[in-house]
Amino acid sequence: MTEVRSFEYLRKLARQCMFECSDEELVEIQQEFVILEKQIELLNMVDTDGVEPMVYPFEMETSFLREDEVVNVLSEEDVLRNATKTRNGHVLVPTVVR
Amino acid sequence: MIEMMKKDFCESEKHINEAIQKAQKLQAKLNAVVTFVDPSEQIENAKKKSEGLMSGVPIVLKDNVSTKGIRTTASSHILDNYVPVYDAHIVDLLRNHGAVNIAKASLDELAMGGTNLTAATGAVHNPWDLSRISGGSSGGSAVLVASGVVPFAIGSDTGDSVRKPASYCGVIGVKPTYGRISRYGIIPYASSLDHVGYFVRNVKDACIGLEVVAGRDDRDMTSSYKEVQHYSEVCDGSIKGKKIGIIKNVMNSITNKAVIESFNSLIEKLKSEGAEVKEITFDEDLLRAILPTYYMIANCEATANHANLDGIRFGKQMPADSTEEVMVASRTAGFGIQVRKRFITGSYGLFVENQEKLLRKAQRVRRLIVEAMHTALEDVECLIAPAASGIAPSIESEKMDELASEYLVAENHMVMGNFSGYPSMTLPMGFDEGCPLGVNITCKPFEEVTMFNIGYGIERCTGLKDLVAEVK
């Protein structure tokens, strides 16, 4: 599993999350991945053959649909209140298609 | 404490002002507050809510609780300028009961940590010994209750983030059953593990607190329809005949003599009050797998949940030439390294080639751990163990051996309460080097009455009630 600790692989993981890490930070992450891999081995000590994944604590399915009523509506002004740049009721971003 | 404060509103106004003054005075030493809140409007509201269970009582909210018109940062730079346009459900409930929020409290960035050293505003200090951590992620809330600023503070608990700081700070930390308290308006961490919890200084206040903040909310589909009980009335504190199971694996992994003596002494007292105590040993491999199970599930869920923190629609935006680069620049500048590390772990677990062997594997182990808890709780009404392997570590201390059972089991067993959603609370049980030690109890789902009754018994046995740290 050592390839997962290469700078290239870790940069790919970071980019997947839409951020960057400095070389110094990557060295720190490399060191922590050594521990992480050992801790992951502890998962493999447990036999999970035939065991279903548990996704939520209580597996009760929602068996109804709520009424189709408009509730908890935010005004356009409120929705845009925290955006850095807005124009004509929209969030403004740098030009996407040039 | 809460009842005493709400009796007389003139007195309450005095309590609110005293709380604010005390919080401001202690801020230089504790660094527990992110934002102080002007209480004027809330005081006027509280006057109209004289029948409320917290009328005129000063409280604190963790800064991942959305508060309309009040900056809410989750202690992250990326939310430095974020002002919610709606209130969390629990804010509505607390207001309806006349509570007065005086401050937004510090947390580990985005609630992702157990030390409160990663907050954008810096480390929070333990009021019993300023050189020690508060614990996290709800460290600011724990510290403001422990130092006597407020009698009640909201926290959140994804992997012991209420119960561990409660242990380190000598207060009670409650994490009720998953679904007991709505999470609408709480900035999420990992949705299948996130719980709202709170801090108080005695069990009676723990009962009142749950009566105020529990209940169904249609805006959180995981919130329960089960009736909210009048816990403060139905709990009689009797533990005679109560069956309590000691988690033997936790005791086996602890080396600190003060913790062992304190715990054993408590158990003897509980027995003398009529509790029936037995030892329960879990499969050691299962308990040693708690932490990697948590890391995988929590970080994968967090990576997905926080994809919306990109500086575009809200939050701090960094300039760049394209939308994608705005997001990358904003997230790079906005997240601290500890959070980025966790996202990288999450991204690793979510890669298609890893999902089965990491995330799904963790979710399967989670099921086995919860099944083991369920089986254990068929024989007893409550599981009990020390909440941590010792007192709060020093801020400068070295990391523990992260592969030793003392770390994997004794320091992380409370995460089982998040995997299962079972109700769990931490109470003070003793002192070592002048700092508090905590004990944790976990009960069956929605059996908060049993949990509070055993909590009352522990409080009676230790005599550790209404502790207030004198900040030096």
mmCIF file of C-alpha atoms in Angstrom, chain B residues 139-403:
data_model
loop_
_atom_site.group_PDB
_atom_site.id
_atom_site.type_symbol
_atom_site.label_atom_id
_atom_site.label_comp_id
_atom_site.label_asym_id
_atom_site.label_seq_id
_atom_site.Cartn_x
_atom_site.Cartn_y
_atom_site.Cartn_z
ATOM 1 C CA GLY B 139 -14.730 22.364 24.328
ATOM 2 C CA GLY B 140 -15.976 25.954 24.561
ATOM 3 C CA SER B 141 -19.413 24.856 25.756
ATOM 4 C CA ALA B 142 -17.938 22.449 28.344
ATOM 5 C CA VAL B 143 -15.574 25.095 29.704
ATOM 6 C CA LEU B 144 -18.277 27.751 30.050
ATOM 7 C CA VAL B 145 -20.396 25.396 32.159
ATOM 8 C CA ALA B 146 -17.423 24.114 34.173
ATOM 9 C CA SER B 147 -16.257 27.612 35.077
ATOM 10 C CA GLY B 148 -19.718 28.570 36.310
ATOM 11 C CA VAL B 149 -20.541 31.049 33.539
ATOM 12 C CA VAL B 150 -23.798 29.320 32.538
ATOM 13 C CA PRO B 151 -25.700 26.312 33.920
ATOM 14 C CA PHE B 152 -26.501 24.901 30.456
ATOM 15 C CA ALA B 153 -24.692 24.790 27.125
ATOM 16 C CA ILE B 154 -25.435 23.055 23.843
ATOM 17 C CA GLY B 155 -22.811 20.852 22.213
ATOM 18 C CA SER B 156 -22.781 18.225 19.497
ATOM 19 C CA ASP B 157 -21.454 14.691 19.683
ATOM 20 C CA THR B 158 -20.368 12.706 16.615
ATOM 21 C CA GLY B 159 -17.717 10.577 18.325
ATOM 22 C CA ASP B 160 -17.834 11.526 22.059
ATOM 23 C CA SER B 161 -17.535 15.294 21.442
ATOM 24 C CA VAL B 162 -19.821 16.118 24.378
ATOM 25 C CA ARG B 163 -18.973 13.248 26.706
ATOM 26 C CA LYS B 164 -15.164 13.487 26.537
ATOM 27 C CA PRO B 165 -14.878 17.251 27.238
ATOM 28 C CA ALA B 166 -17.438 16.743 30.017
ATOM 29 C CA SER B 167 -15.044 14.238 31.595
ATOM 30 C CA TYR B 168 -12.052 16.565 31.276
ATOM 31 C CA CYS B 169 -13.965 19.576 32.607
ATOM 32 C CA GLY B 170 -15.832 18.005 35.561
ATOM 33 C CA VAL B 171 -19.350 18.538 34.241
ATOM 34 C CA ILE B 172 -22.180 16.331 33.017
ATOM 35 C CA GLY B 173 -22.319 15.721 29.274
ATOM 36 C CA VAL B 174 -25.488 14.215 27.815
ATOM 37 C CA LYS B 175 -25.861 12.598 24.392
ATOM 38 C CA PRO B 176 -29.411 11.307 24.194
ATOM 39 C CA THR B 177 -30.720 8.702 21.744
ATOM 40 C CA TYR B 178 -30.184 9.377 18.027
ATOM 41 C CA GLY B 179 -33.328 11.153 16.876
ATOM 42 C CA ARG B 180 -34.299 12.398 20.337
ATOM 43 C CA ILE B 181 -33.168 15.956 19.470
ATOM 44 C CA SER B 182 -33.615 17.470 16.006
ATOM 45 C CA ARG B 183 -30.426 18.365 14.175
ATOM 46 C CA TYR B 184 -32.081 20.864 11.843
ATOM 47 C CA GLY B 185 -29.790 23.871 11.612
ATOM 48 C CA ILE B 186 -26.743 22.179 13.106
ATOM 49 C CA ILE B 187 -23.763 22.411 10.741
ATOM 50 C CA PRO B 188 -23.229 18.706 10.096
ATOM 51 C CA TYR B 189 -20.143 16.552 10.454
ATOM 52 C CA ALA B 190 -21.196 12.934 9.804
ATOM 53 C CA SER B 191 -24.959 12.535 9.500
ATOM 54 C CA SER B 192 -25.238 8.916 10.615
ATOM 55 C CA LEU B 193 -23.302 9.668 13.813
ATOM 56 C CA ASP B 194 -24.194 13.314 14.615
ATOM 57 C CA HIS B 195 -26.187 13.959 17.800
ATOM 58 C CA VAL B 196 -27.098 17.169 19.583
ATOM 59 C CA GLY B 197 -26.000 17.009 23.218
ATOM 60 C CA TYR B 198 -25.534 19.381 26.132
ATOM 61 C CA PHE B 199 -23.618 20.176 29.310
ATOM 62 C CA VAL B 200 -25.001 20.808 32.812
ATOM 63 C CA ARG B 201 -23.665 20.585 36.365
ATOM 64 C CA ASN B 202 -26.231 18.268 37.952
ATOM 65 C CA VAL B 203 -28.575 15.473 36.903
ATOM 66 C CA LYS B 204 -31.748 17.445 37.676
ATOM 67 C CA ASP B 205 -30.661 20.054 35.134
ATOM 68 C CA ALA B 206 -29.870 17.235 32.684
ATOM 69 C CA CYS B 207 -33.532 16.148 32.996
ATOM 70 C CA ILE B 208 -34.847 19.673 32.492
ATOM 71 C CA GLY B 209 -32.505 20.236 29.549
ATOM 72 C CA LEU B 210 -33.808 17.223 27.647
ATOM 73 C CA GLU B 211 -37.419 18.213 28.282
ATOM 74 C CA VAL B 212 -36.653 21.531 26.576
ATOM 75 C CA VAL B 213 -34.702 20.418 23.507
ATOM 76 C CA ALA B 214 -36.132 16.972 22.671
ATOM 77 C CA GLY B 215 -38.972 16.210 20.270
ATOM 78 C CA ARG B 216 -40.034 15.532 16.717
ATOM 79 C CA ASP B 217 -39.225 18.094 14.043
ATOM 80 C CA ASP B 218 -40.398 17.525 10.476
ATOM 81 C CA ARG B 219 -37.311 19.313 9.203
ATOM 82 C CA ASP B 220 -35.105 16.477 10.498
ATOM 83 C CA MET B 221 -36.507 13.232 9.126
ATOM 84 C CA THR B 222 -34.410 11.220 11.593
ATOM 85 C CA SER B 223 -36.048 12.905 14.592
ATOM 86 C CA SER B 224 -38.303 10.641 16.628
ATOM 87 C CA TYR B 225 -42.064 10.780 17.165
ATOM 88 C CA LYS B 226 -41.632 9.187 20.609
ATOM 89 C CA GLU B 227 -43.169 11.234 23.373
ATOM 90 C CA VAL B 228 -40.836 13.464 25.352
ATOM 91 C CA GLN B 229 -41.153 12.544 28.998
ATOM 92 C CA HIS B 230 -41.153 14.864 31.990
ATOM 93 C CA TYR B 231 -37.800 13.491 33.023
ATOM 94 C CA SER B 232 -37.390 15.728 36.070
ATOM 95 C CA GLU B 233 -40.692 14.413 37.460
ATOM 96 C CA VAL B 234 -40.524 10.725 36.535
ATOM 97 C CA CYS B 235 -36.915 10.165 37.603
ATOM 98 C CA ASP B 236 -36.803 9.200 41.264
ATOM 99 C CA GLY B 237 -33.089 8.470 41.392
ATOM 100 C CA SER B 238 -33.578 4.955 42.643
ATOM 101 C CA ILE B 239 -30.874 2.484 41.618
ATOM 102 C CA LYS B 240 -31.853 -0.383 43.906
ATOM 103 C CA GLY B 241 -31.965 -3.531 41.779
ATOM 104 C CA LYS B 242 -30.638 -1.733 38.696
ATOM 105 C CA LYS B 243 -28.406 -4.014 36.657
ATOM 106 C CA ILE B 244 -25.166 -2.372 35.607
ATOM 107 C CA GLY B 245 -22.473 -3.904 33.365
ATOM 108 C CA ILE B 246 -18.841 -2.859 33.617
ATOM 109 C CA ILE B 247 -17.064 -2.904 30.242
ATOM 110 C CA LYS B 248 -14.156 -5.064 31.341
ATOM 111 C CA ASN B 249 -12.077 -4.405 28.205
ATOM 112 C CA VAL B 250 -11.903 -0.711 29.086
ATOM 113 C CA MET B 251 -10.747 -1.473 32.627
ATOM 114 C CA ASN B 252 -8.135 -3.924 31.320
ATOM 115 C CA SER B 253 -6.620 -1.286 29.049
ATOM 116 C CA ILE B 254 -6.321 1.513 31.635
ATOM 117 C CA THR B 255 -2.983 1.902 33.439
ATOM 118 C CA ASN B 256 -3.727 5.053 35.463
ATOM 119 C CA LYS B 257 -4.179 3.987 39.115
ATOM 120 C CA ALA B 258 -6.232 7.054 40.058
ATOM 121 C CA VAL B 259 -8.793 6.217 37.377
ATOM 122 C CA ILE B 260 -9.012 2.586 38.442
ATOM 123 C CA GLU B 261 -9.329 3.439 42.161
ATOM 124 C CA SER B 262 -11.880 6.153 41.546
ATOM 125 C CA PHE B 263 -13.973 3.843 39.350
ATOM 126 C CA ASN B 264 -13.767 0.873 41.723
ATOM 127 C CA SER B 265 -14.743 3.076 44.641
ATOM 128 C CA LEU B 266 -17.807 4.295 42.720
ATOM 129 C CA ILE B 267 -18.791 0.728 41.843
ATOM 130 C CA GLU B 268 -18.599 -0.318 45.515
ATOM 131 C CA LYS B 269 -20.860 2.586 46.471
ATOM 132 C CA LEU B 270 -23.350 1.748 43.734
ATOM 133 C CA LYS B 271 -23.443 -1.832 45.013
ATOM 134 C CA SER B 272 -24.059 -0.592 48.528
ATOM 135 C CA GLU B 273 -27.059 1.367 47.197
ATOM 136 C CA GLY B 274 -28.486 -1.875 45.829
ATOM 137 C CA ALA B 275 -27.238 -1.893 42.233
ATOM 138 C CA GLU B 276 -26.430 -5.308 40.788
ATOM 139 C CA VAL B 277 -23.085 -5.054 39.031
ATOM 140 C CA LYS B 278 -21.532 -7.550 36.664
ATOM 141 C CA GLU B 279 -18.552 -7.500 34.314
ATOM 142 C CA ILE B 280 -19.043 -7.730 30.563
ATOM 143 C CA THR B 281 -16.216 -8.598 28.196
ATOM 144 C CA PHE B 282 -16.599 -7.708 24.539
ATOM 145 C CA ASP B 283 -14.624 -9.327 21.725
ATOM 146 C CA GLU B 284 -11.347 -7.380 21.979
ATOM 147 C CA ASP B 285 -10.870 -7.264 18.200
ATOM 148 C CA LEU B 286 -14.222 -5.529 17.870
ATOM 149 C CA LEU B 287 -13.332 -2.854 20.390
ATOM 150 C CA ARG B 288 -9.874 -2.291 18.878
ATOM 151 C CA ALA B 289 -11.653 -1.687 15.565
ATOM 152 C CA ILE B 290 -13.850 1.126 16.955
ATOM 153 C CA LEU B 291 -11.480 3.924 15.965
ATOM 154 C CA PRO B 292 -10.759 2.892 12.350
ATOM 155 C CA THR B 293 -14.473 2.196 11.911
ATOM 156 C CA TYR B 294 -15.209 5.691 13.131
ATOM 157 C CA TYR B 295 -12.485 7.310 11.026
ATOM 158 C CA MET B 296 -13.749 5.719 7.851
ATOM 159 C CA ILE B 297 -17.456 6.381 8.355
ATOM 160 C CA ALA B 298 -17.105 9.859 9.839
ATOM 161 C CA ASN B 299 -14.541 11.130 7.351
ATOM 162 C CA CYS B 300 -16.321 9.740 4.295
ATOM 163 C CA GLU B 301 -19.599 11.317 5.422
ATOM 164 C CA ALA B 302 -17.862 14.594 6.297
ATOM 165 C CA THR B 303 -16.166 14.787 2.910
ATOM 166 C CA ALA B 304 -19.561 14.572 1.235
ATOM 167 C CA ASN B 305 -21.372 16.847 3.723
ATOM 168 C CA HIS B 306 -18.839 19.646 3.409
ATOM 169 C CA ALA B 307 -18.682 19.708 -0.375
ATOM 170 C CA ASN B 308 -20.937 22.775 -0.134
ATOM 171 C CA LEU B 309 -18.289 24.814 1.695
ATOM 172 C CA ASP B 310 -16.807 26.350 -1.434
ATOM 173 C CA GLY B 311 -17.012 30.102 -0.904
ATOM 174 C CA ILE B 312 -19.544 30.523 -3.709
ATOM 175 C CA ARG B 313 -23.020 30.746 -2.158
ATOM 176 C CA PHE B 314 -21.831 31.515 1.357
ATOM 177 C CA GLY B 315 -18.630 31.616 3.335
ATOM 178 C CA LYS B 316 -15.308 33.297 2.741
ATOM 179 C CA GLN B 317 -14.368 33.533 -0.925
ATOM 180 C CA MET B 318 -10.851 33.754 -2.294
ATOM 181 C CA PRO B 319 -10.374 35.402 -5.684
ATOM 182 C CA ALA B 320 -9.360 33.299 -8.718
ATOM 183 C CA ASP B 321 -9.869 33.217 -12.494
ATOM 184 C CA SER B 322 -12.397 30.417 -12.747
ATOM 185 C CA THR B 323 -15.250 29.114 -10.611
ATOM 186 C CA GLU B 324 -13.375 25.896 -9.966
ATOM 187 C CA GLU B 325 -10.257 27.756 -8.891
ATOM 188 C CA VAL B 326 -12.333 30.037 -6.628
ATOM 189 C CA MET B 327 -13.546 26.885 -4.879
ATOM 190 C CA VAL B 328 -10.073 25.385 -4.614
ATOM 191 C CA ALA B 329 -8.540 28.643 -3.353
ATOM 192 C CA SER B 330 -11.376 29.215 -0.870
ATOM 193 C CA ARG B 331 -11.191 25.671 0.500
ATOM 194 C CA THR B 332 -7.381 25.711 0.664
ATOM 195 C CA ALA B 333 -7.344 28.973 2.613
ATOM 196 C CA GLY B 334 -10.520 28.235 4.559
ATOM 197 C CA PHE B 335 -9.768 24.823 6.067
ATOM 198 C CA GLY B 336 -7.056 24.119 8.623
ATOM 199 C CA ILE B 337 -4.684 21.233 8.054
ATOM 200 C CA GLN B 338 -6.435 18.900 10.527
ATOM 201 C CA VAL B 339 -9.714 19.222 8.623
ATOM 202 C CA ARG B 340 -7.992 18.790 5.253
ATOM 203 C CA LYS B 341 -6.339 15.610 6.602
ATOM 204 C CA ARG B 342 -9.732 14.209 7.554
ATOM 205 C CA PHE B 343 -11.170 15.055 4.141
ATOM 206 C CA ILE B 344 -8.211 13.317 2.502
ATOM 207 C CA THR B 345 -8.941 10.200 4.569
ATOM 208 C CA GLY B 346 -12.587 10.478 3.543
ATOM 209 C CA SER B 347 -11.663 10.907 -0.091
ATOM 210 C CA TYR B 348 -9.414 7.832 0.207
ATOM 211 C CA GLY B 349 -12.313 5.758 1.577
ATOM 212 C CA LEU B 350 -14.695 7.050 -1.089
ATOM 213 C CA PHE B 351 -12.483 6.231 -4.076
ATOM 214 C CA VAL B 352 -14.371 3.602 -6.084
ATOM 215 C CA GLU B 353 -11.577 1.053 -5.700
ATOM 216 C CA ASN B 354 -11.580 1.544 -1.879
ATOM 217 C CA GLN B 355 -15.273 1.825 -1.066
ATOM 218 C CA GLU B 356 -15.880 -1.888 -0.483
ATOM 219 C CA LYS B 357 -12.696 -2.632 1.426
ATOM 220 C CA LEU B 358 -12.733 0.538 3.551
ATOM 221 C CA LEU B 359 -16.099 2.307 3.879
ATOM 222 C CA ARG B 360 -18.347 -0.735 3.458
ATOM 223 C CA LYS B 361 -16.041 -2.816 5.629
ATOM 224 C CA ALA B 362 -16.294 -0.179 8.363
ATOM 225 C CA GLN B 363 -20.078 -0.124 8.062
ATOM 226 C CA ARG B 364 -20.154 -3.928 8.453
ATOM 227 C CA VAL B 365 -17.916 -3.745 11.549
ATOM 228 C CA ARG B 366 -20.222 -1.029 12.873
ATOM 229 C CA ARG B 367 -23.149 -3.450 12.680
ATOM 230 C CA LEU B 368 -21.218 -6.104 14.624
ATOM 231 C CA ILE B 369 -20.245 -3.600 17.318
ATOM 232 C CA VAL B 370 -23.858 -2.445 17.693
ATOM 233 C CA GLU B 371 -25.096 -6.044 17.796
ATOM 234 C CA ALA B 372 -22.576 -6.755 20.557
ATOM 235 C CA MET B 373 -23.875 -3.745 22.522
ATOM 236 C CA HIS B 374 -27.451 -4.879 21.995
ATOM 237 C CA THR B 375 -26.593 -8.357 23.293
ATOM 238 C CA ALA B 376 -24.762 -6.918 26.306
ATOM 239 C CA LEU B 377 -27.740 -4.730 27.147
ATOM 240 C CA GLU B 378 -30.087 -7.729 27.177
ATOM 241 C CA ASP B 379 -28.561 -8.716 30.524
ATOM 242 C CA VAL B 380 -28.076 -5.279 32.060
ATOM 243 C CA GLU B 381 -29.805 -1.894 31.935
ATOM 244 C CA CYS B 382 -26.657 0.126 31.569
ATOM 245 C CA LEU B 383 -23.024 -0.186 30.492
ATOM 246 C CA ILE B 384 -20.485 1.683 32.604
ATOM 247 C CA ALA B 385 -16.784 2.536 32.209
ATOM 248 C CA PRO B 386 -14.381 5.416 32.839
ATOM 249 C CA ALA B 387 -14.923 8.080 30.169
ATOM 250 C CA ALA B 388 -11.194 8.443 29.534
ATOM 251 C CA SER B 389 -7.930 6.861 30.593
ATOM 252 C CA GLY B 390 -6.970 9.884 32.701
ATOM 253 C CA ILE B 391 -7.369 13.611 33.283
ATOM 254 C CA ALA B 392 -7.214 16.119 30.429
ATOM 255 C CA PRO B 393 -3.834 15.904 28.676
ATOM 256 C CA SER B 394 -1.507 18.875 28.676
ATOM 257 C CA ILE B 395 -1.760 21.117 25.603
ATOM 258 C CA GLU B 396 1.904 20.437 24.911
ATOM 259 C CA SER B 397 1.768 16.700 25.587
ATOM 260 C CA GLU B 398 2.935 14.086 23.078
ATOM 261 C CA LYS B 399 0.371 11.990 21.238
ATOM 262 C CA MET B 400 -0.538 8.662 22.858
ATOM 263 C CA ASP B 401 0.506 5.429 21.157
ATOM 264 C CA GLU B 402 -2.280 5.266 18.586
ATOM 265 C CA LEU B 403 -2.097 1.493 18.251
#
